[in-house]
C-alpha cells in the first residue's frame, strides 16, 4: 500500500469519527498552542522592554527614599521623606559622571479647564527633568529658571491631557485649575507612549517643583524639602555601577548613616528593571512550558487510548484487510499513520490557535508580532513524534492479530 | 510419463489442524488428503463442527496446518512466514464470506480496489480494474453506492468482485449464500457458475444440498476427515433461475 493511499485511508477513518478525533487531539492542541503563544508573547515582551529601555535611556538611575534591597518588599517605600532636592543638587555638583539629577514629586490630581475635568497625575519637576528623561516640549516653551525656583503657576501638559481637556484646540495660554490652584498652560510635551509597566506616560501634567510641592501635591508633607524620587542621568560612556557606588557613598554621608546600617534610600537602574522583567518572563515561560509538556503527554496518552479502542472496534476490518493481502507491516503502518495524522492535525490546529493568541496579545499589548518559524516547525514535528510514540503500541497489537480470529470478531 | 501432467492447483496431504485449549486438544482437521484441479467447482459439505471452515482457512492461507503438507500451484505454502502468506492471499486467493465483510464507510469501488491497494497497483489501474470487476458481477450502475445502500445480494456481488479483481487462482467461499434468501442465493450461484465456466476455480462451503447441486464435485467432511468425495453433473443455475421466474 502506498504512503499516499495510507494517508488518504487514515483521513477517511478519522473523518468517520470526527468528534472523537477532535476530542482526542485536544491535549496536543493545547500543548502546541501554549508553546507557540508562549514563545511569541515572550519575544514580544522582551522586544518592548528593550525598546522602552532604549527610549527611557539605559544610563538612567532612579533614587527613591526607603530601602527596598533589604528584606524583599517593604511597604511605604517611596513615601519616606529622606530625599530632598538638596540631595539632587549634591549628586549633580559633587559627582562628575552625573549629567543631570532631577528631583521630583508626584501625586494624583483633578484638572479642570472650563467645563472639562480630568483625573491625571501631576509631577513637580525642575529643568534637569527634561534632560534626564530626554523629553522635549512639542509646542510652547519649557519652564524658565525663575519659574522653577520661585514657584511660578505655569504648567506643561502631556498629549493625553491635551486630548481630554482641549480636544484639538491650542491650549497654550489657557488657564487650568489643578486642585483648585490656577495655572497657565505654557506648552505641550511631545508624545512618549506607554511605560514599561503599561502606564500612559502622556497622561501627565508637569509643574514647577516648588509650586507642586507647596500648593498641589506636597501640602501634607512633614519635610518641606523632600521629594518622591531623584532621576539621575549618567553621562554617556561613564561606568554605571561606579557611578552608583559614588552616589551611594555620597547619599549615606549626607544622611549621616553609620557604617553597618542600611541605606535609607534605594537605587534602581534600567538594567536591574530589565533583569526583573526577564526573570518574571522566564517564570511565566517555565509555567507555560510545563503546561505544554503535560498537555502533550496527556494528549499522547489520549491518542494511545483512542487507538487501542479503534483497533478493538475494527478487529473485523483488520481481519478482512489481512484476508485480501495486507501484510502485518501494512496494518501496523495504517494505525501508526492514523495516530500520527490525528496528532499532526492537532498540532496544526494548535499552531493556528497559538498564532491567534500571539496576534491578539501583540495587538492588545502593542508590541510587534514575533513568530519564530523554527518554533512552529519544532512544534509540528514534536506533535508528529507524540503521534508516532503513542500510536506504536496499538499499531503493534493490530499487526499481531491472527487473521482467522480477527475475522470472527463481531 | 505421469510426471509431465500439470500439478494440481491444490494438493493437501495428511493435513492436520489441532487447537490446544488448556489441557484439551481439539482436532479440527484430522488428516485430510485430496487434490483440486484448476477450473473445478467444488462444494464442501458436512455437519456443523466437522472442520469445513478450518479447511477453507488453511487453503486460503489465513490459517496454518499443525501438520501435513499443503501445496498451492506446486509450491509448499503450509509454513510460510506471515508476510509471504499475506502475499499469497493477495495474489492467489479470493475470499467470499457469509457476512460479505465490506468496509462500511467505503463505496463499492473502494471496496473492490482494496486488494489492489495491497498489491501496490497505481490508482488509475485500480480504478479501471475495479470498474470492470463490478461490471462483471452486474453492478456497473452501483459503483458509487455504500454497502448500506445495497441489498444483501448486491453486497455479496461487491464481495465477489473484490475476490476476483486480482485474478486469483482460486475463489474460496464459506457459506456465501448463508445470509441470503433462496432467490438471491440462486443469483449468486449462477454468477459462480458463470465465473467457473470462464476458468475460475471455485470452492464453496454449504449446508444446503440445493446449493451443492450446482457444483461438479462434492466433498463431505465429518469429524475433521473427508468421508466422501463424489463427481456429479452440475445443475444449471441459469436454467434454475429461469424456472423460478416462470413460477413466480
Ligand atoms: N479457535 C479455535 N479454538 C478452538 N477450537 C476451534 C477453534 N476454531 C475452530 N475450533 C473447533 O474446530 C472444529 C471445526 O470447526 P469449523 O469452524 O471448521 O467447523 P465448520 O465445519 O465450519 O462448522 P460450521 O458448519 O458450524 O461452520 C470445531 O469443533 C470447533 O469447535
Ligand atoms: Mg464454518
XYZ file of C-alpha atoms and ligand atoms in Angstrom:
690
model
C 0.000 0.000 0.000
C 1.482 3.314 -1.000
C 2.121 6.007 1.586
C -0.332 8.418 -0.002
C -3.057 5.756 -0.091
C -2.371 5.000 3.566
C -2.739 8.694 4.479
C -5.964 9.042 2.487
C -7.370 5.944 4.128
C -6.418 7.214 7.595
C -8.083 10.570 6.878
C -11.283 8.759 5.973
C -11.087 6.752 9.209
C -10.554 9.966 11.191
C -13.479 11.624 9.439
C -15.688 8.676 10.301
C -15.233 9.586 13.981
C -14.833 13.342 13.615
C -15.919 14.376 17.116
C -13.946 11.638 18.821
C -10.856 12.518 16.817
C -11.138 16.205 17.689
C -11.520 15.426 21.401
C -8.505 13.158 21.140
C -6.485 15.969 19.602
C -7.292 18.391 22.415
C -4.213 17.676 24.513
C -1.911 18.197 21.535
C -3.835 21.317 20.502
C -3.440 22.901 23.937
C 0.192 21.875 24.244
C 1.224 23.219 20.861
C -0.852 26.407 21.208
C 0.796 27.038 24.583
C 4.284 26.656 23.125
C 3.635 28.916 20.140
C 1.878 31.594 22.195
C 4.483 31.399 24.937
C 7.419 31.981 22.644
C 5.684 34.765 20.709
C 4.497 36.581 23.843
C 7.925 36.211 25.425
C 9.671 37.617 22.357
C 7.181 40.476 22.011
C 7.520 41.432 25.665
C 11.307 41.358 25.527
C 11.299 43.420 22.359
C 9.114 46.034 24.001
C 11.121 46.167 27.205
C 14.242 46.689 25.118
C 12.570 49.463 23.150
C 11.373 51.118 26.337
C 14.766 50.946 27.947
C 16.149 52.451 24.782
C 13.577 55.263 24.941
C 13.969 55.827 28.643
C 17.722 55.763 28.455
C 19.816 52.907 29.661
C 22.035 55.284 31.621
C 19.288 56.364 33.960
C 19.458 55.683 37.706
C 16.444 56.306 39.875
C 16.913 57.156 43.554
C 13.920 56.571 45.779
C 13.584 57.062 49.526
C 13.467 53.997 51.785
C 15.200 50.671 51.412
C 13.939 48.030 49.043
C 17.078 45.994 48.646
C 16.849 44.574 52.158
C 14.230 42.057 53.201
C 12.333 41.997 49.955
C 9.219 44.076 49.536
C 8.896 46.682 52.223
C 5.793 48.817 52.277
C 5.999 52.566 52.322
C 8.998 52.676 50.050
C 8.958 55.931 48.119
C 6.947 57.674 50.777
C 9.682 58.000 53.336
C 10.848 61.564 53.461
C 14.559 61.018 53.351
C 15.351 62.518 49.937
C 15.474 66.242 49.319
C 16.224 68.499 46.396
C 19.448 69.338 48.155
C 20.438 65.687 47.688
C 19.754 66.084 43.982
C 21.862 69.201 43.791
C 24.701 67.484 45.646
C 24.590 64.483 43.316
C 24.818 66.764 40.350
C 27.558 69.045 41.608
C 29.748 66.571 43.506
C 29.765 63.575 41.193
C 31.496 64.167 37.918
C 29.756 61.425 35.946
C 26.274 62.759 36.701
C 24.873 64.761 33.811
C 21.520 65.623 35.336
C 19.803 64.936 38.668
C 16.112 65.729 38.631
C 14.248 65.777 41.945
C 10.541 65.221 41.529
C 7.305 64.954 43.463
C 4.168 63.392 42.120
C 0.548 62.902 43.045
C -2.862 62.236 41.609
C -4.810 65.382 40.820
C -8.054 66.571 39.303
C -7.517 69.094 36.498
C -10.293 71.445 35.403
C -10.355 73.522 32.237
C -13.544 75.364 31.523
C -16.220 72.685 31.643
C -13.774 69.786 31.187
C -12.496 67.720 34.019
C -9.705 65.106 34.013
C -8.009 62.974 36.631
C -4.302 62.642 35.958
C -1.020 62.694 37.779
C 0.947 65.852 38.409
C 4.739 65.783 38.544
C 6.665 68.613 40.078
C 9.994 68.936 38.266
C 12.957 71.216 37.740
C 14.784 71.770 34.468
C 17.015 68.704 34.879
C 13.932 66.548 34.405
C 13.757 67.372 30.698
C 17.418 66.432 30.328
C 17.166 63.247 32.380
C 14.150 61.977 30.522
C 15.298 63.314 27.206
C 11.835 64.772 26.798
C 11.149 67.865 24.743
C 8.339 70.362 24.553
C 6.409 69.919 21.336
C 4.533 73.198 21.375
C 5.017 76.254 23.601
C 8.027 76.539 25.917
C 9.769 74.926 28.894
C 9.734 76.393 32.386
C 12.095 79.274 32.947
C 14.767 79.029 35.609
C 12.903 81.709 37.507
C 9.624 79.755 37.414
C 11.139 76.560 38.833
C 12.956 78.364 41.611
C 10.288 80.827 42.593
C 7.319 78.564 42.048
C 5.540 80.029 39.077
C 1.976 78.951 38.364
C 2.673 77.545 34.937
C 2.054 74.021 33.597
C 3.141 71.730 30.745
C 0.642 69.099 29.697
C 1.042 65.655 28.144
C -0.657 64.537 24.924
C -3.395 62.593 26.707
C -4.308 65.552 28.917
C -4.307 67.764 25.824
C -6.746 65.424 24.104
C -9.027 65.038 27.103
C -9.175 68.693 28.147
C -8.752 70.647 24.942
C -9.698 68.253 22.146
C -7.893 69.597 19.109
C -7.619 73.195 20.347
C -4.411 75.040 21.128
C -4.001 75.024 24.914
C -1.060 77.399 25.135
C -2.077 80.363 27.222
C -5.192 78.666 28.583
C -5.991 78.704 32.282
C -6.493 75.427 34.139
C -7.127 74.643 37.786
C -5.155 71.871 39.450
C -6.586 71.011 42.855
C -8.192 74.419 42.672
C -4.895 76.224 42.141
C -4.916 78.239 38.904
C -2.148 77.543 36.357
C -1.391 78.845 32.912
C -0.623 76.233 30.282
C 2.657 77.225 28.622
C 3.297 74.151 26.463
C 2.589 70.606 25.390
C 5.070 67.752 25.775
C 5.924 65.504 22.823
C 4.312 62.024 22.862
C 6.049 59.380 24.999
C 3.776 56.324 24.740
C 3.395 53.536 27.258
C 5.840 52.901 30.015
C 7.387 49.543 30.747
C 4.677 48.973 33.300
C 1.872 49.756 30.884
C 1.192 53.257 32.154
C 0.300 56.019 29.744
C 3.268 58.377 30.079
C 1.401 61.104 28.246
C -1.342 61.208 30.867
C 0.565 63.716 32.980
C 0.880 67.356 33.810
C 4.265 68.873 34.684
C 4.512 71.694 37.242
C 7.493 73.573 38.680
C 8.854 71.573 41.619
C 8.355 74.316 44.220
C 4.799 75.103 43.210
C 3.835 71.434 43.082
C 5.319 70.682 46.458
C 3.848 73.700 48.222
C 0.451 74.051 46.629
C -0.528 70.850 44.845
C 0.867 67.502 45.986
C 3.153 68.307 48.890
C 0.846 70.054 51.351
C 0.810 67.280 53.919
C 4.458 66.533 53.866
C 6.355 66.756 57.101
C 9.509 67.949 55.471
C 9.025 70.686 53.005
C 12.135 69.942 51.014
C 11.503 66.227 50.481
C 10.973 64.671 47.052
C 9.499 61.379 45.826
C 12.468 60.453 43.725
C 15.561 61.736 42.017
C 16.105 60.789 38.412
C 19.813 60.741 37.682
C 21.246 60.646 34.197
C 24.806 59.421 33.911
C 26.979 60.923 31.200
C 27.436 58.911 28.010
C 30.335 56.452 28.279
C 30.575 56.549 32.097
C 30.502 53.330 34.109
C 27.032 52.892 35.574
C 27.982 50.783 38.606
C 30.893 53.019 39.507
C 28.530 55.986 39.412
C 26.064 54.087 41.578
C 28.769 53.402 44.180
C 29.723 57.055 44.278
C 26.082 58.110 44.604
C 25.541 55.667 47.450
C 28.580 56.890 49.320
C 27.578 60.498 48.900
C 23.991 59.958 49.985
C 24.994 57.859 53.042
C 27.362 60.598 54.056
C 24.756 63.323 53.558
C 22.165 61.305 55.507
C 24.723 60.531 58.224
C 24.242 56.775 58.030
C 26.747 54.908 60.174
C 28.745 52.021 58.770
C 26.916 48.725 59.032
C 23.483 50.306 58.913
C 21.120 50.030 55.940
C 20.732 52.745 53.347
C 17.620 54.890 53.769
C 17.285 55.130 50.012
C 17.416 52.760 47.047
C 18.972 52.957 43.632
C 17.419 51.306 40.658
C 18.721 51.307 37.152
C 17.118 50.163 33.931
C 19.354 47.110 33.650
C 18.026 45.912 37.013
C 14.453 46.554 35.998
C 15.097 44.682 32.793
C 16.546 41.768 34.736
C 13.449 41.661 36.957
C 11.237 41.700 33.924
C 13.191 38.952 32.253
C 13.108 36.923 35.439
C 9.328 37.114 35.601
C 9.098 36.401 31.873
C 11.234 33.313 32.439
C 8.992 32.134 35.273
C 5.995 32.599 33.016
C 7.750 30.710 30.219
C 8.588 27.802 32.527
C 4.980 27.672 33.664
C 3.678 27.605 30.111
C 6.326 25.105 29.124
C 5.195 22.717 31.841
C 1.576 23.228 30.772
C 2.703 22.377 27.245
C 4.663 19.317 28.358
C 1.806 17.992 30.486
C -0.690 18.602 27.673
C 1.494 16.777 25.176
C 1.903 13.785 27.489
C -1.819 13.729 28.278
C -2.536 14.170 24.574
C -0.261 11.255 23.761
C -1.995 9.028 26.302
C -5.344 10.106 24.860
C -4.257 9.144 21.368
C -2.950 5.794 22.554
C -6.217 5.126 24.349
C -8.347 6.001 21.330
C -6.144 3.976 19.017
C -6.498 0.920 21.281
C -10.277 1.400 21.202
C -10.116 1.807 17.458
C -8.104 -1.386 16.987
C -10.631 -3.294 19.077
C -13.584 -1.796 17.241
C -12.066 -2.514 13.879
C -10.774 -6.018 14.546
C -13.016 -7.434 11.849
C -11.841 -4.801 9.376
C -8.246 -5.717 10.192
C -9.076 -9.402 9.572
C -10.647 -8.541 6.228
C -7.676 -6.416 5.202
C -5.368 -9.291 6.095
C -7.583 -11.700 4.116
C -7.224 -9.603 0.966
C -3.471 -9.312 1.351
C -2.469 -6.746 3.985
C 0.876 -7.698 5.496
C 1.427 -7.181 9.239
C 3.572 -4.202 8.277
C 0.684 -2.683 6.269
C -1.649 -2.974 9.253
C 0.978 -1.523 11.552
C 1.560 1.350 9.155
C -2.147 2.041 8.839
C -2.629 2.595 12.579
C 0.672 4.402 13.043
C -0.210 6.788 10.243
C -3.666 7.269 11.692
C -2.280 8.156 15.134
C 0.316 10.439 13.592
C -2.257 12.131 11.375
C -4.500 12.823 14.382
C -1.528 14.266 16.247
C -0.393 16.370 13.284
C -3.889 17.760 12.688
C -3.981 18.582 16.411
C -0.573 20.197 16.022
C -1.761 22.318 13.105
C -4.879 23.443 14.970
C -2.648 24.212 17.959
C -0.299 26.247 15.782
C -3.287 28.198 14.416
C -4.657 28.897 17.892
C -1.200 29.749 19.228
C -0.586 32.234 16.412
C -4.069 33.654 17.016
C -3.274 34.194 20.702
C 0.066 35.760 19.754
C -1.654 38.151 17.305
C -4.314 39.172 19.836
C -1.756 39.676 22.616
C 0.530 41.644 20.331
C -2.393 43.852 19.312
C -3.647 44.404 22.869
C -0.214 44.963 24.330
C 1.013 46.951 21.374
C 4.237 45.110 20.732
C 5.498 43.647 17.465
C 4.251 40.205 16.383
C 7.265 37.906 16.583
C 6.562 34.325 15.498
C 9.652 32.211 15.144
C 9.217 29.808 12.182
C 11.663 27.414 13.840
C 9.384 27.142 16.871
C 6.388 26.469 14.619
C 8.257 23.733 12.746
C 9.544 22.231 16.000
C 6.051 22.180 17.493
C 4.743 20.482 14.347
C 7.481 17.856 14.315
C 7.018 17.298 18.029
C 3.307 16.648 17.709
C 4.092 14.146 14.956
C 6.531 12.393 17.290
C 3.886 12.238 20.005
C 1.584 10.572 17.456
C 4.193 8.010 16.440
C 5.146 7.148 20.014
C 1.577 6.853 21.258
C 0.380 5.017 18.137
C 3.136 2.445 18.244
C 1.741 0.002 20.772
C -1.846 -0.027 19.386
C -0.455 -0.453 15.855
C 1.768 -3.295 17.023
C -1.239 -5.015 18.611
C -3.246 -4.655 15.408
C -0.429 -6.088 13.284
C -0.112 -9.146 15.520
C -3.769 -10.126 15.279
C -4.481 -13.603 13.932
C -6.466 -13.214 10.671
C -8.926 -16.024 11.457
C -9.606 -14.731 14.976
C -9.916 -11.185 13.711
C -12.432 -12.171 11.035
C -14.527 -13.954 13.658
C -14.827 -10.757 15.721
C -18.221 -9.097 15.891
C 5.008 -40.175 -18.085
C 2.692 -39.066 -15.297
C 5.319 -36.552 -14.175
C 4.549 -34.347 -17.151
C 0.944 -33.835 -16.104
C 0.448 -30.353 -14.672
C 0.450 -30.337 -10.854
C -2.930 -29.991 -9.176
C -3.853 -26.406 -8.256
C -4.287 -27.538 -4.656
C -2.712 -30.643 -3.164
C -3.034 -31.427 0.559
C -1.632 -34.471 2.299
C -2.410 -35.610 5.823
C -3.430 -32.090 6.711
C -3.972 -31.628 10.445
C -5.130 -28.678 12.479
C -5.212 -29.066 16.236
C -6.266 -26.417 18.720
C -4.805 -26.651 22.184
C -7.359 -25.390 24.707
C -5.664 -25.670 28.052
C -5.330 -29.404 28.648
C -7.776 -30.255 25.914
C -6.835 -30.918 22.305
C -9.480 -30.006 19.755
C -8.796 -31.730 16.458
C -10.407 -29.624 13.726
C -8.676 -31.385 10.823
C -7.585 -34.957 11.411
C -5.519 -35.838 8.354
C -7.039 -34.605 5.118
C -5.633 -35.706 1.791
C -7.052 -34.525 -1.523
C -6.317 -32.652 -4.741
C -8.305 -29.979 -6.517
C -7.685 -29.311 -10.201
C -7.550 -25.949 -11.870
C -11.018 -24.986 -13.176
C -13.093 -27.241 -10.950
C -16.206 -26.257 -8.989
C -16.191 -27.988 -5.613
C -18.848 -27.973 -2.898
C -17.691 -28.778 0.642
C -20.401 -30.140 2.901
C -20.684 -31.708 6.322
C -22.279 -31.226 9.718
C -21.502 -28.277 11.916
C -18.102 -28.513 13.554
C -16.802 -31.045 11.032
C -13.887 -28.813 10.024
C -15.116 -27.214 6.780
C -14.199 -23.620 7.752
C -10.879 -24.735 9.182
C -10.116 -26.484 5.871
C -11.023 -23.350 3.893
C -8.924 -21.117 6.161
C -5.897 -23.329 5.612
C -6.495 -23.426 1.841
C -6.792 -19.623 1.912
C -3.514 -19.206 3.835
C -5.369 -17.444 6.655
C -4.500 -20.313 8.966
C -1.601 -22.726 9.038
C -1.780 -26.505 9.441
C -0.415 -28.140 12.580
C 0.945 -30.970 10.442
C 0.849 -32.227 6.872
C 1.597 -30.555 3.599
C -0.257 -28.007 1.515
C 0.989 -27.252 -1.973
C -0.584 -24.428 -3.963
C 0.385 -24.498 -7.662
C 3.077 -26.959 -6.688
C 4.598 -24.656 -4.049
C 4.594 -25.656 -0.394
C 2.813 -22.844 1.435
C 1.943 -24.604 4.714
C 4.705 -22.986 6.763
C 5.422 -19.667 5.057
C 6.178 -16.573 7.182
C 3.328 -14.090 7.746
C 4.473 -11.642 5.077
C 4.674 -14.370 2.417
C 1.270 -15.708 3.441
C -0.185 -12.223 3.000
C 1.326 -12.049 -0.479
C -0.124 -15.419 -1.389
C -3.586 -14.403 -0.145
C -3.324 -11.215 -2.147
C -2.239 -12.852 -5.435
C -3.697 -16.361 -5.442
C -6.800 -16.346 -3.256
C -10.155 -14.593 -3.437
C -12.285 -14.894 -0.314
C -16.070 -14.604 -0.177
C -17.601 -14.564 3.306
C -21.074 -15.300 4.628
C -21.270 -11.786 6.113
C -19.828 -10.065 2.990
C -17.268 -8.193 5.169
C -17.327 -4.954 3.195
C -15.833 -1.751 4.618
C -18.928 0.232 5.549
C -17.558 3.723 5.002
C -16.179 2.981 1.543
C -18.256 2.714 -1.642
C -18.402 -0.364 -3.888
C -15.474 0.814 -6.000
C -13.340 1.477 -2.938
C -14.088 -1.960 -1.544
C -13.144 -3.659 -4.788
C -9.934 -1.609 -5.004
C -8.772 -2.795 -1.581
C -6.835 -5.948 -2.665
C -5.119 -3.945 -5.429
C -4.089 -1.349 -2.840
C -2.096 -4.056 -1.086
C -0.807 -5.319 -4.432
C 0.646 -1.842 -4.924
C -1.157 -1.051 -8.189
C -1.373 2.590 -9.263
C -4.626 4.469 -8.744
C -5.656 4.569 -12.376
C -5.217 0.845 -12.945
C -7.028 0.083 -9.697
C -9.945 2.167 -10.826
C -10.303 0.600 -14.304
C -9.937 -2.924 -12.979
C -12.411 -2.335 -10.139
C -14.925 -0.898 -12.608
C -14.506 -3.907 -14.886
C -14.917 -6.331 -11.964
C -18.073 -4.570 -10.742
C -19.481 -4.577 -14.270
C -18.660 -8.295 -14.495
C -20.826 -9.084 -11.427
C -23.652 -6.937 -12.766
C -23.149 -3.832 -10.597
C -21.987 -1.414 -13.302
C -24.665 1.029 -12.171
C -23.992 0.760 -8.425
C -20.280 1.561 -8.197
C -20.682 4.656 -6.077
C -23.088 3.089 -3.583
C -22.067 2.476 0.001
C -22.655 -1.070 1.331
C -25.610 0.170 3.391
C -27.235 1.422 0.190
C -27.065 -2.057 -1.378
C -29.182 -5.209 -0.876
C -27.608 -8.319 0.622
C -27.256 -9.951 -2.793
C -25.660 -6.819 -4.212
C -23.246 -6.605 -1.289
C -22.241 -10.218 -1.902
C -21.648 -9.336 -5.568
C -19.346 -6.499 -4.489
C -17.514 -9.010 -2.294
C -17.200 -11.391 -5.263
C -15.877 -8.577 -7.449
C -13.342 -7.814 -4.723
C -12.340 -11.505 -4.586
C -11.914 -11.635 -8.375
C -10.137 -8.396 -9.016
C -6.552 -9.625 -8.513
C -7.284 -12.596 -10.817
C -6.608 -15.220 -8.150
C -6.007 -18.899 -8.842
C -8.942 -19.817 -6.682
C -12.180 -18.420 -5.211
C -12.933 -19.628 -1.667
C -16.487 -19.052 -0.432
C -17.502 -20.110 3.084
C -21.311 -20.291 3.119
C -21.666 -17.392 0.671
C -25.441 -17.795 0.500
C -25.931 -18.322 4.241
C -27.239 -14.801 4.766
C -29.313 -14.614 1.570
C -32.831 -15.700 0.582
C -33.218 -18.606 -1.871
C -33.822 -16.443 -4.928
C -30.746 -14.316 -4.262
C -28.744 -17.455 -3.458
C -29.643 -18.710 -6.918
C -28.358 -15.451 -8.413
C -25.054 -15.813 -6.616
C -24.666 -19.471 -7.605
C -25.395 -18.561 -11.228
C -22.618 -15.982 -11.010
C -20.205 -18.557 -9.550
C -21.117 -20.995 -12.306
C -20.549 -18.380 -14.986
C -17.191 -17.465 -13.482
C -16.248 -21.152 -13.284
C -17.063 -21.587 -16.982
C -14.613 -18.758 -17.662
C -11.948 -20.840 -15.913
C -12.063 -19.640 -12.302
C -11.615 -22.406 -9.741
C -14.441 -22.188 -7.168
C -14.683 -23.915 -3.776
C -17.914 -23.340 -1.861
C -18.793 -24.470 1.656
C -22.520 -25.002 2.094
C -25.070 -26.772 4.282
C -27.707 -26.781 1.537
C -27.911 -29.662 -0.957
C -29.733 -27.246 -3.313
C -26.621 -25.108 -3.428
C -24.197 -28.046 -3.667
C -26.147 -29.276 -6.696
C -24.518 -26.572 -8.821
C -21.017 -27.923 -8.185
C -19.377 -30.666 -10.250
C -17.754 -32.289 -7.232
C -18.920 -32.659 -3.630
C -16.534 -33.317 -0.720
C -18.124 -34.302 2.603
C -16.447 -33.807 5.965
C -17.104 -35.414 9.314
C -15.008 -35.042 12.446
C -12.197 -33.362 10.571
C -11.956 -36.022 7.870
C -13.181 -36.413 4.329
C -15.883 -39.122 4.375
C -16.975 -38.930 0.739
C -15.798 -37.300 -2.460
C -18.087 -37.549 -5.489
C -18.224 -36.167 -9.016
C -21.665 -35.126 -10.281
C -23.322 -33.454 -13.242
C -23.974 -29.921 -12.039
C -27.407 -28.419 -12.251
C -27.509 -25.333 -14.463
C -28.120 -22.283 -12.268
C -29.204 -20.028 -15.132
C -31.901 -22.566 -16.051
C -32.970 -22.835 -12.387
C -33.249 -19.066 -12.292
C -35.450 -19.046 -15.390
C -37.696 -21.730 -13.861
C -38.017 -19.634 -10.746
C -39.063 -16.592 -12.725
C -41.730 -18.613 -14.575
C -43.134 -19.988 -11.346
C -43.411 -16.504 -9.871
N -10.005 -21.056 17.515
C -10.443 -22.269 17.865
N -10.125 -22.758 19.053
C -10.558 -23.979 19.437
N -11.321 -24.750 18.684
C -11.669 -24.320 17.470
C -11.255 -23.035 17.007
N -11.776 -22.876 15.764
C -12.469 -23.982 15.487
N -12.413 -24.850 16.505
C -13.028 -26.189 16.556
O -12.681 -26.875 15.386
C -13.760 -27.664 14.926
C -14.066 -27.347 13.471
O -14.574 -26.027 13.362
P -15.014 -25.412 11.983
O -15.289 -23.983 12.219
O -14.011 -25.738 10.957
O -16.371 -26.178 11.697
P -17.372 -25.998 10.492
O -17.420 -27.299 9.785
O -17.004 -24.799 9.695
O -18.737 -25.782 11.246
P -19.977 -24.845 10.815
O -20.703 -25.606 9.770
O -20.742 -24.714 12.058
O -19.394 -23.570 10.319
C -14.925 -27.366 15.864
O -15.024 -28.389 16.799
C -14.524 -26.099 16.549
O -15.037 -26.054 17.835
Mg -17.893 -22.964 9.307
